[in-house]
Amino acid sequence: VRRPRPRKSCPSRDTAWAMSQENVELVRRSFELWQAGRVDGWIETIDAGVEWDISAHPLPGFPNSGIGRDALVGHMAAYLSGWNDYEVSNKETIDGGDDVVMIMHERARMRGSDMVLDRDLPTVWTVRDGRAVRYRVFKTRADALEAAGLSE
């Protein structure tokens, strides 16, 4: 009796899958470093020429997009300075190859007021060569998935 030979896996597919998993892990680690307040570690996961776009949620007096790690760090510091009791969590991380979709949840109270921010924040991180090279924010999970070439 002949037994079928096991199929050999496609090396390029295996390599792409492994790289994709590395991208997901990088984005998760980056988020965990940010969440823990380890900004120096977080910065190491971000490419010096990172492109970022938050125009889906424009803020008065803040740029909606920019280029460069220093600009992103400055933007994030200014953004956080407007809130008290800021909390962020990772609700979901979705593998899209070079693009990693992360659905974050933000909860904070606006400084000097009782206004509370309580929202999901769909994001897409693009990873190349072990660093985040692009960060984009979207209005909906569906928009983020579409931008990453995925669907619901």
mmCIF file of N, CA and C in Angstrom, residues 64-125:
data_model
loop_
_atom_site.group_PDB
_atom_site.id
_atom_site.type_symbol
_atom_site.label_atom_id
_atom_site.label_comp_id
_atom_site.label_asym_id
_atom_site.label_seq_id
_atom_site.Cartn_x
_atom_site.Cartn_y
_atom_site.Cartn_z
ATOM 1 N N ASN A 64 -2.699 67.002 11.174
ATOM 2 C CA ASN A 64 -3.415 65.759 10.878
ATOM 3 C C ASN A 64 -2.511 64.663 10.335
ATOM 4 N N SER A 65 -1.317 65.042 9.890
ATOM 5 C CA SER A 65 -0.386 64.057 9.361
ATOM 6 C C SER A 65 1.022 64.613 9.486
ATOM 7 N N GLY A 66 1.971 63.716 9.307
ATOM 8 C CA GLY A 66 3.355 64.152 9.390
ATOM 9 C C GLY A 66 4.309 63.043 9.000
ATOM 10 N N ILE A 67 5.577 63.404 8.960
ATOM 11 C CA ILE A 67 6.631 62.460 8.643
ATOM 12 C C ILE A 67 7.727 62.613 9.682
ATOM 13 N N GLY A 68 8.178 61.482 10.184
ATOM 14 C CA GLY A 68 9.315 61.481 11.097
ATOM 15 C C GLY A 68 8.926 61.062 12.509
ATOM 16 N N ARG A 69 9.811 60.271 13.090
ATOM 17 C CA ARG A 69 9.602 59.764 14.445
ATOM 18 C C ARG A 69 9.524 60.900 15.461
ATOM 19 N N ASP A 70 10.403 61.883 15.352
ATOM 20 C CA ASP A 70 10.384 62.995 16.304
ATOM 21 C C ASP A 70 9.060 63.751 16.240
ATOM 22 N N ALA A 71 8.542 63.940 15.017
ATOM 23 C CA ALA A 71 7.252 64.623 14.859
ATOM 24 C C ALA A 71 6.128 63.790 15.477
ATOM 25 N N LEU A 72 6.169 62.477 15.298
ATOM 26 C CA LEU A 72 5.151 61.604 15.887
ATOM 27 C C LEU A 72 5.224 61.627 17.404
ATOM 28 N N VAL A 73 6.414 61.541 17.952
ATOM 29 C CA VAL A 73 6.578 61.584 19.416
ATOM 30 C C VAL A 73 6.065 62.913 19.957
ATOM 31 N N GLY A 74 6.401 64.011 19.293
ATOM 32 C CA GLY A 74 5.915 65.325 19.730
ATOM 33 C C GLY A 74 4.407 65.421 19.650
ATOM 34 N N HIS A 75 3.827 64.892 18.580
ATOM 35 C CA HIS A 75 2.378 64.905 18.430
ATOM 36 C C HIS A 75 1.714 64.102 19.545
ATOM 37 N N MET A 76 2.233 62.921 19.826
ATOM 38 C CA MET A 76 1.645 62.073 20.863
ATOM 39 C C MET A 76 1.745 62.740 22.239
ATOM 40 N N ALA A 77 2.860 63.363 22.525
ATOM 41 C CA ALA A 77 3.027 64.057 23.813
ATOM 42 C C ALA A 77 2.018 65.197 23.930
ATOM 43 N N ALA A 78 1.844 65.974 22.869
ATOM 44 C CA ALA A 78 0.870 67.073 22.890
ATOM 45 C C ALA A 78 -0.547 66.534 23.026
ATOM 46 N N TYR A 79 -0.853 65.456 22.324
ATOM 47 C CA TYR A 79 -2.187 64.844 22.395
ATOM 48 C C TYR A 79 -2.480 64.392 23.823
ATOM 49 N N LEU A 80 -1.562 63.695 24.424
ATOM 50 C CA LEU A 80 -1.788 63.175 25.775
ATOM 51 C C LEU A 80 -1.885 64.284 26.820
ATOM 52 N N SER A 81 -1.243 65.415 26.563
ATOM 53 C CA SER A 81 -1.282 66.514 27.537
ATOM 54 C C SER A 81 -2.675 67.119 27.669
ATOM 55 N N GLY A 82 -3.564 66.850 26.719
ATOM 56 C CA GLY A 82 -4.919 67.385 26.769
ATOM 57 C C GLY A 82 -5.898 66.541 27.564
ATOM 58 N N TRP A 83 -5.433 65.422 28.138
ATOM 59 C CA TRP A 83 -6.328 64.492 28.823
ATOM 60 C C TRP A 83 -5.875 64.203 30.253
ATOM 61 N N ASN A 84 -6.836 63.912 31.099
ATOM 62 C CA ASN A 84 -6.578 63.350 32.425
ATOM 63 C C ASN A 84 -7.022 61.897 32.394
ATOM 64 N N ASP A 85 -6.404 61.089 33.199
ATOM 65 C CA ASP A 85 -6.827 59.688 33.361
ATOM 66 C C ASP A 85 -6.887 58.950 32.031
ATOM 67 N N TYR A 86 -5.901 59.171 31.192
ATOM 68 C CA TYR A 86 -5.874 58.532 29.873
ATOM 69 C C TYR A 86 -5.582 57.044 30.022
ATOM 70 N N GLU A 87 -6.421 56.223 29.400
ATOM 71 C CA GLU A 87 -6.216 54.776 29.355
ATOM 72 C C GLU A 87 -6.407 54.315 27.920
ATOM 73 N N VAL A 88 -5.580 53.372 27.500
ATOM 74 C CA VAL A 88 -5.720 52.793 26.170
ATOM 75 C C VAL A 88 -5.485 51.291 26.283
ATOM 76 N N SER A 89 -6.282 50.542 25.537
ATOM 77 C CA SER A 89 -6.118 49.090 25.532
ATOM 78 C C SER A 89 -6.176 48.579 24.094
ATOM 79 N N ASN A 90 -5.630 47.396 23.905
ATOM 80 C CA ASN A 90 -5.655 46.730 22.602
ATOM 81 C C ASN A 90 -6.821 45.762 22.605
ATOM 82 N N LYS A 91 -7.864 46.081 21.850
ATOM 83 C CA LYS A 91 -9.030 45.200 21.768
ATOM 84 C C LYS A 91 -8.819 44.059 20.791
ATOM 85 N N GLU A 92 -8.081 44.331 19.710
ATOM 86 C CA GLU A 92 -7.949 43.330 18.660
ATOM 87 C C GLU A 92 -6.747 43.663 17.786
ATOM 88 N N THR A 93 -6.022 42.628 17.399
ATOM 89 C CA THR A 93 -4.909 42.787 16.464
ATOM 90 C C THR A 93 -5.135 41.813 15.317
ATOM 91 N N ILE A 94 -5.066 42.321 14.083
ATOM 92 C CA ILE A 94 -5.383 41.516 12.910
ATOM 93 C C ILE A 94 -4.210 41.549 11.946
ATOM 94 N N ASP A 95 -3.758 40.372 11.564
ATOM 95 C CA ASP A 95 -2.631 40.204 10.665
ATOM 96 C C ASP A 95 -3.052 40.500 9.230
ATOM 97 N N GLY A 96 -2.387 41.457 8.624
ATOM 98 C CA GLY A 96 -2.647 41.765 7.220
ATOM 99 C C GLY A 96 -1.360 41.761 6.410
ATOM 100 N N GLY A 97 -0.379 40.968 6.848
ATOM 101 C CA GLY A 97 0.909 40.944 6.144
ATOM 102 C C GLY A 97 1.775 42.099 6.599
ATOM 103 N N ASP A 98 2.154 42.972 5.669
ATOM 104 C CA ASP A 98 2.941 44.154 6.050
ATOM 105 C C ASP A 98 2.116 45.121 6.883
ATOM 106 N N ASP A 99 0.798 45.095 6.692
ATOM 107 C CA ASP A 99 -0.101 45.952 7.466
ATOM 108 C C ASP A 99 -0.690 45.157 8.627
ATOM 109 N N VAL A 100 -0.674 45.770 9.797
ATOM 110 C CA VAL A 100 -1.265 45.161 10.985
ATOM 111 C C VAL A 100 -2.360 46.100 11.480
ATOM 112 N N VAL A 101 -3.570 45.575 11.559
ATOM 113 C CA VAL A 101 -4.699 46.355 12.054
ATOM 114 C C VAL A 101 -4.756 46.168 13.564
ATOM 115 N N MET A 102 -4.817 47.272 14.282
ATOM 116 C CA MET A 102 -5.000 47.214 15.727
ATOM 117 C C MET A 102 -6.198 48.079 16.082
ATOM 118 N N ILE A 103 -7.163 47.472 16.745
ATOM 119 C CA ILE A 103 -8.315 48.221 17.236
ATOM 120 C C ILE A 103 -8.019 48.539 18.699
ATOM 121 N N MET A 104 -7.742 49.796 18.946
ATOM 122 C CA MET A 104 -7.453 50.240 20.301
ATOM 123 C C MET A 104 -8.734 50.811 20.906
ATOM 124 N N HIS A 105 -8.763 50.888 22.215
ATOM 125 C CA HIS A 105 -9.880 51.553 22.893
ATOM 126 C C HIS A 105 -9.286 52.609 23.809
ATOM 127 N N GLU A 106 -9.732 53.844 23.613
ATOM 128 C CA GLU A 106 -9.267 54.967 24.425
ATOM 129 C C GLU A 106 -10.368 55.399 25.386
ATOM 130 N N ARG A 107 -9.956 55.713 26.595
ATOM 131 C CA ARG A 107 -10.863 56.300 27.573
ATOM 132 C C ARG A 107 -10.064 57.345 28.354
ATOM 133 N N ALA A 108 -10.614 58.559 28.408
ATOM 134 C CA ALA A 108 -9.918 59.652 29.090
ATOM 135 C C ALA A 108 -10.914 60.764 29.389
ATOM 136 N N ARG A 109 -10.503 61.650 30.269
ATOM 137 C CA ARG A 109 -11.311 62.828 30.574
ATOM 138 C C ARG A 109 -10.530 64.046 30.102
ATOM 139 N N MET A 110 -11.220 64.925 29.344
ATOM 140 C CA MET A 110 -10.562 66.113 28.823
ATOM 141 C C MET A 110 -10.113 66.996 29.988
ATOM 142 N N ARG A 111 -8.876 67.434 29.909
ATOM 143 C CA ARG A 111 -8.307 68.282 30.963
ATOM 144 C C ARG A 111 -9.163 69.540 31.127
ATOM 145 N N GLY A 112 -9.518 69.838 32.367
ATOM 146 C CA GLY A 112 -10.285 71.043 32.669
ATOM 147 C C GLY A 112 -11.768 70.923 32.390
ATOM 148 N N SER A 113 -12.272 69.717 32.172
ATOM 149 C CA SER A 113 -13.703 69.564 31.931
ATOM 150 C C SER A 113 -14.155 68.181 32.396
ATOM 151 N N ASP A 114 -15.453 67.968 32.301
ATOM 152 C CA ASP A 114 -16.003 66.660 32.636
ATOM 153 C C ASP A 114 -16.244 65.807 31.393
ATOM 154 N N MET A 115 -15.866 66.324 30.221
ATOM 155 C CA MET A 115 -16.074 65.579 28.986
ATOM 156 C C MET A 115 -15.211 64.313 28.975
ATOM 157 N N VAL A 116 -15.859 63.192 28.664
ATOM 158 C CA VAL A 116 -15.157 61.915 28.643
ATOM 159 C C VAL A 116 -15.053 61.408 27.207
ATOM 160 N N LEU A 117 -13.874 60.974 26.852
ATOM 161 C CA LEU A 117 -13.634 60.314 25.577
ATOM 162 C C LEU A 117 -13.688 58.814 25.863
ATOM 163 N N ASP A 118 -14.512 58.102 25.120
ATOM 164 C CA ASP A 118 -14.642 56.654 25.292
ATOM 165 C C ASP A 118 -14.932 56.087 23.908
ATOM 166 N N ARG A 119 -13.864 55.622 23.220
ATOM 167 C CA ARG A 119 -14.054 55.226 21.826
ATOM 168 C C ARG A 119 -13.065 54.135 21.423
ATOM 169 N N ASP A 120 -13.483 53.410 20.399
ATOM 170 C CA ASP A 120 -12.560 52.521 19.713
ATOM 171 C C ASP A 120 -11.787 53.365 18.711
ATOM 172 N N LEU A 121 -10.535 53.031 18.545
ATOM 173 C CA LEU A 121 -9.676 53.758 17.620
ATOM 174 C C LEU A 121 -9.021 52.746 16.678
ATOM 175 N N PRO A 122 -9.624 52.541 15.500
ATOM 176 C CA PRO A 122 -9.043 51.609 14.532
ATOM 177 C C PRO A 122 -7.787 52.202 13.908
ATOM 178 N N THR A 123 -6.713 51.433 13.908
ATOM 179 C CA THR A 123 -5.438 51.889 13.367
ATOM 180 C C THR A 123 -4.852 50.830 12.447
ATOM 181 N N VAL A 124 -3.983 51.268 11.550
ATOM 182 C CA VAL A 124 -3.213 50.356 10.715
ATOM 183 C C VAL A 124 -1.750 50.772 10.817
ATOM 184 N N TRP A 125 -0.924 49.811 11.192
ATOM 185 C CA TRP A 125 0.515 49.995 11.261
ATOM 186 C C TRP A 125 1.131 49.228 10.094
#
